[in-house]
Tab-separated table of C-alpha atoms in Angstrom:
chain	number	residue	atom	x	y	z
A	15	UNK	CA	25.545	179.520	379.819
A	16	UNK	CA	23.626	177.149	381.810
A	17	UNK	CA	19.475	177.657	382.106
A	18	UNK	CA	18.865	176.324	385.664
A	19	UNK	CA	15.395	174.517	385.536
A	20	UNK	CA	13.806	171.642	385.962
A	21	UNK	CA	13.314	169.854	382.916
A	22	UNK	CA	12.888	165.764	382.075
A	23	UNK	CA	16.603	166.328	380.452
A	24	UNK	CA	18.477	168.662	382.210
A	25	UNK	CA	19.113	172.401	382.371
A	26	UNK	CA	20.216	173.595	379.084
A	27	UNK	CA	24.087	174.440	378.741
A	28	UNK	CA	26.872	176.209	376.618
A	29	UNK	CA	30.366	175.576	377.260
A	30	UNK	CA	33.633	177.822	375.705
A	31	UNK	CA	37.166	177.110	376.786
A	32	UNK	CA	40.105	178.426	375.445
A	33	UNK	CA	43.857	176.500	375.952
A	34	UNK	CA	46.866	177.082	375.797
A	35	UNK	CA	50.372	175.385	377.003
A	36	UNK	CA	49.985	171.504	377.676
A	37	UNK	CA	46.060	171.767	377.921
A	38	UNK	CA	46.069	172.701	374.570
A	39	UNK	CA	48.425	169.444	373.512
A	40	UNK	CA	45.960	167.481	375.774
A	41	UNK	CA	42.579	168.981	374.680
A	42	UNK	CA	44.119	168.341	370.827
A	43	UNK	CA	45.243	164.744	371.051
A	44	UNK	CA	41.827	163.934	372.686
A	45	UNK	CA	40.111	165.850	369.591
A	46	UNK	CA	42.182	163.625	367.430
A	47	UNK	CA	41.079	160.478	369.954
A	48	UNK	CA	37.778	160.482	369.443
A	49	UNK	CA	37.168	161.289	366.092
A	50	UNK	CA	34.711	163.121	364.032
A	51	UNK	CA	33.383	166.274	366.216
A	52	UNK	CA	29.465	164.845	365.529
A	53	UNK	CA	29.654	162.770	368.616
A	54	UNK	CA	27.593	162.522	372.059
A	55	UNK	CA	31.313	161.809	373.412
A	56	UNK	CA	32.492	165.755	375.198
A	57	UNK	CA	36.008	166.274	374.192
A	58	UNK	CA	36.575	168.384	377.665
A	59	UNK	CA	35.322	165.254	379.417
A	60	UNK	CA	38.399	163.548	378.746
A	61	UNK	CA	40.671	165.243	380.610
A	62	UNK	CA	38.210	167.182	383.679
A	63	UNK	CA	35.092	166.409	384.888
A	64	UNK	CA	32.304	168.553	386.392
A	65	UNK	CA	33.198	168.934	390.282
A	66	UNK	CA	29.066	169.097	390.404
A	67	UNK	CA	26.543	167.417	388.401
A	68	UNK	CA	27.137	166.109	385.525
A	69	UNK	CA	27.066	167.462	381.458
A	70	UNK	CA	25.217	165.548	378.258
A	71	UNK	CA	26.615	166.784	375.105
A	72	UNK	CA	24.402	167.443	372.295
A	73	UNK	CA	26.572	168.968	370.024
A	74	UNK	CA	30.140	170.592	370.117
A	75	UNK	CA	33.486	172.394	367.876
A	76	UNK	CA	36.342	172.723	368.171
A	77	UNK	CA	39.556	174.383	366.287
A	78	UNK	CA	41.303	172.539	364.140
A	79	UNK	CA	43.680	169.728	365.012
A	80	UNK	CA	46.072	171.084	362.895
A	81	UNK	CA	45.704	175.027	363.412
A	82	UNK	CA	48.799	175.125	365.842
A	83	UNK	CA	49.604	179.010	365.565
A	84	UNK	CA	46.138	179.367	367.211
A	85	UNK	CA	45.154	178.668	370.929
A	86	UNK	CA	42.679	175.327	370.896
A	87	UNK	CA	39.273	176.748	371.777
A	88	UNK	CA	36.294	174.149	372.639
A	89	UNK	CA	32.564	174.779	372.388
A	90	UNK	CA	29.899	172.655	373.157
A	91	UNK	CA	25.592	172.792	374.045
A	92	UNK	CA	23.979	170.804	375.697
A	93	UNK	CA	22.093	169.794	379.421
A	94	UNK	CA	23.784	169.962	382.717
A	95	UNK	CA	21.897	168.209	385.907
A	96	UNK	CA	22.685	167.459	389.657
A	97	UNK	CA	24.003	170.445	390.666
A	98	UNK	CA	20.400	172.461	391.982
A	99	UNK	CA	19.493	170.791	395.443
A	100	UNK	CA	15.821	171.232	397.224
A	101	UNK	CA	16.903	172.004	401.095
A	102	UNK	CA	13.194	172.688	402.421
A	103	UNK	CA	10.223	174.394	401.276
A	104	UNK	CA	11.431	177.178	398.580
A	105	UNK	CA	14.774	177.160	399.343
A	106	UNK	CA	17.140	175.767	397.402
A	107	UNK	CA	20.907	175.005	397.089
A	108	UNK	CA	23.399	176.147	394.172
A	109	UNK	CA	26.435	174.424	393.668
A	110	UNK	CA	29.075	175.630	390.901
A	111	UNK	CA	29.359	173.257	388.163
A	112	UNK	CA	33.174	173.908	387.574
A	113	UNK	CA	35.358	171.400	385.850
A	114	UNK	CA	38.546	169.765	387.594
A	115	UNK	CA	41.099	167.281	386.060
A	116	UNK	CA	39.098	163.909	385.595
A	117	UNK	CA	42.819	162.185	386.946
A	118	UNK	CA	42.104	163.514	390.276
A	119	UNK	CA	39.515	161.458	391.263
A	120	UNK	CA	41.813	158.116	391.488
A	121	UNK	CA	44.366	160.178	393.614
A	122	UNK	CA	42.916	160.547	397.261
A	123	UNK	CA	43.656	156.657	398.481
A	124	UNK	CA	46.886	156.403	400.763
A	125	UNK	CA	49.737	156.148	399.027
A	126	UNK	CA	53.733	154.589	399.796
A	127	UNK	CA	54.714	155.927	396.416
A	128	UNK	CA	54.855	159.837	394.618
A	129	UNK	CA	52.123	161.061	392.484
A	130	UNK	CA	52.569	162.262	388.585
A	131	UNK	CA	50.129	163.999	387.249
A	132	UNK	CA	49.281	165.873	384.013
A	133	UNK	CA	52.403	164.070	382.526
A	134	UNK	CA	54.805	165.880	385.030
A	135	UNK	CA	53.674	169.969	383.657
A	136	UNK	CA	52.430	172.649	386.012
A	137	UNK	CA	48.313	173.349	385.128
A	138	UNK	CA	46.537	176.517	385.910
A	139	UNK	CA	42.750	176.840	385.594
A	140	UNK	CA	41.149	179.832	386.018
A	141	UNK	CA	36.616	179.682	385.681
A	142	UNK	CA	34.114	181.397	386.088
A	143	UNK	CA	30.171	181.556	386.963
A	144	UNK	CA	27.278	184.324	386.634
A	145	UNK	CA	24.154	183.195	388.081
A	146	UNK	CA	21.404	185.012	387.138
A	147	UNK	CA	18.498	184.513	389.194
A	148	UNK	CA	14.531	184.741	388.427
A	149	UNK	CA	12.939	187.572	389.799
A	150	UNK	CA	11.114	186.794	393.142
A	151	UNK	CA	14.174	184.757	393.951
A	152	UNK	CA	17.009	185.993	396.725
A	153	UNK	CA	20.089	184.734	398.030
A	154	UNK	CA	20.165	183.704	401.447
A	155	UNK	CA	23.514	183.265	401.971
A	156	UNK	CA	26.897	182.843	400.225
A	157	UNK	CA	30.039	180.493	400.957
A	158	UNK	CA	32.597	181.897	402.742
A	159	UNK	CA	36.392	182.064	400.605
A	160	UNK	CA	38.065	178.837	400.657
A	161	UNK	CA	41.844	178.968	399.672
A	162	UNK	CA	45.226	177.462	399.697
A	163	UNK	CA	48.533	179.584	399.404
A	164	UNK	CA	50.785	176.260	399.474
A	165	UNK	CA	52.462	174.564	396.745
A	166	UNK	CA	51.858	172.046	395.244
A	167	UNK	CA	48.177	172.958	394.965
A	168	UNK	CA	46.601	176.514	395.379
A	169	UNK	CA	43.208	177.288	394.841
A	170	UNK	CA	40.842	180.137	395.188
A	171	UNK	CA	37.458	180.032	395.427
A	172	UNK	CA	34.944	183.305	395.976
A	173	UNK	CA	31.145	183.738	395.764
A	174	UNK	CA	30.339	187.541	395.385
A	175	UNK	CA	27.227	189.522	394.656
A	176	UNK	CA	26.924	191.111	391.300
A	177	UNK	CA	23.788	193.305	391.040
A	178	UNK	CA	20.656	192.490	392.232
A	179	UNK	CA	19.598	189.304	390.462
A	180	UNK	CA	23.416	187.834	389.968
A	181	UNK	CA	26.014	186.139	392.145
A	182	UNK	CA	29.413	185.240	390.736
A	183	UNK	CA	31.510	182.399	391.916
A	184	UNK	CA	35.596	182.463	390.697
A	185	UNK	CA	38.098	179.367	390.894
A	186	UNK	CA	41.480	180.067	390.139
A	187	UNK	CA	43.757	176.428	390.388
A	188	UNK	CA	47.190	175.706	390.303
A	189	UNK	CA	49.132	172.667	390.410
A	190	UNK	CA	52.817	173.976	390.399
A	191	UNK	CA	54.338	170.973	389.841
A	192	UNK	CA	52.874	167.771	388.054
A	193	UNK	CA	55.957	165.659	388.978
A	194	UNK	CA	56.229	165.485	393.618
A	195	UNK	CA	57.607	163.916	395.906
A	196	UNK	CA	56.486	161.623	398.133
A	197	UNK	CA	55.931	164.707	401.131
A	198	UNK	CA	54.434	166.572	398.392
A	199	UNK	CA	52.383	163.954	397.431
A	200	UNK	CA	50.695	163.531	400.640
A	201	UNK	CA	50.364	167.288	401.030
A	202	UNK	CA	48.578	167.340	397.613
A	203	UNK	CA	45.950	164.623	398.720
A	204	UNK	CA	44.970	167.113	401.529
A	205	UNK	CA	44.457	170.004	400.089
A	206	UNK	CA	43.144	168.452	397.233
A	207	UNK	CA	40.102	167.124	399.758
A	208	UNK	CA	40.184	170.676	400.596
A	209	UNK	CA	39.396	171.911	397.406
A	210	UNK	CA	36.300	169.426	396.663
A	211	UNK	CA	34.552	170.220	399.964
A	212	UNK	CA	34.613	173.944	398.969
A	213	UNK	CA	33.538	172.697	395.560
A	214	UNK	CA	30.502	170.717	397.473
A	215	UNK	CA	29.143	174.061	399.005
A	216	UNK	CA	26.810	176.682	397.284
A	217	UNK	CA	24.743	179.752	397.183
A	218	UNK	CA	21.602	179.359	399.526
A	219	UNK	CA	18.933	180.756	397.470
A	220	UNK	CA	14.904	181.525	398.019
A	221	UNK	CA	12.354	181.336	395.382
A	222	UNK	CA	12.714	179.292	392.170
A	223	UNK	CA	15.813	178.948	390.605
A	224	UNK	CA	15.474	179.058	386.656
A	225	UNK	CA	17.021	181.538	384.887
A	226	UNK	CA	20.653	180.980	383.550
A	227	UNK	CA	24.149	180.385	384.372
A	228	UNK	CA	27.447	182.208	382.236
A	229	UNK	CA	30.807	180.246	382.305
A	230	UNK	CA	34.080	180.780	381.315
């Protein structure tokens, strides 16, 4: 949950996410990384990063280490800023803070040799955003779907209304193979630029924009 406003530190911000297959590994040998879980360090920061904005952490939990016959499940509070943008007068533009794999960013450059990412294992991310808006605010407009059907990355990603004050925005993200070749490799790198300019676009909205945000 994520309370869009405008103060000195940031919008206020709850994070869950719940792991399972090599994220969980991952998400648990970064736990172990970084110590004690009293720490201004966010454990989900070292493996993704916010595809808008970024997150301070204030305070966060986690599941045990050790609890392997349960699926590693992070929370964390604290402020999120950067992703509300002032277009002209009272309207305003809403990006979806969602969180992509903090590897990618290094990936993009042209490249004579095959990418391997996420230590060779398929990844599937699937998030989600309610944004609740204040009354006397509207939305304008909406982005259009952006997709790709083509391995070795698909991706989804839908804005929809959801009642009269809410707009939800879905990404669902797989990487089918972390291990490709070198055609796969450069097929990757474009739709992976794909993917960030649909990240880049938001909700056009009208009025003030400061009530709150649910993710998943």
């Amino acid at each position: 949950r994520i309370a869009v406003g405008a103060e000195a530190e940031g919008s206020p911000t709850e994070l869950e996410v719940s792991a399972q297959g090599y994220a969980d590994y991952a998400l648990r040998l970064a736990a172990r990384g970084i110590g004690p879980q009293a720490t201004t360090q966010a454990l989900l920061a070292e493996v993704l990063r916010p595809a808008a904005g970024a997150f301070a952490l204030r305070e966060q939990s986690h599941t045990a280490v050790t609890a392997l016959d349960t699926d590693f499940v992070w929370r964390a509070r604290g402020n999120s800023s950067g992703f509300l943008s002032t277009l002209s007068g009272a309207e305003s533009l809403l990006r979806a803070p969602f969180w992509i794999p903090q590897e990618w960013e290094a990936v993009l450059a042209p490249r004579r040799t095959p990418l391997f990412l996420n230590q060779g294992y398929p990844l599937r991310l699937e998030q989600t955003l309610e944004l609740e808006l204040p009354p006397g605010s509207r939305t304008i407009a909406l982005p259009v779907v952006r997709s790709s059907e083509t391995a070795p990355l698909r991706f989804r990603l839908d804005w929809e209304g959801a009642g009269e004050s809410r707009v939800r925005a879905r990404l669902r993200l797989e990487l089918t193979s972390g291990e490709l070749s070198l055609a796969e490799t450069h097929l990757f790198q474009a739709q992976a630029r794909s993917l960030l300019e649909a990240l880049a676009q938001g909700a056009r909205v009208a009025g003030r924009v400061e009530d709150s945000v649910t993710q998943r």
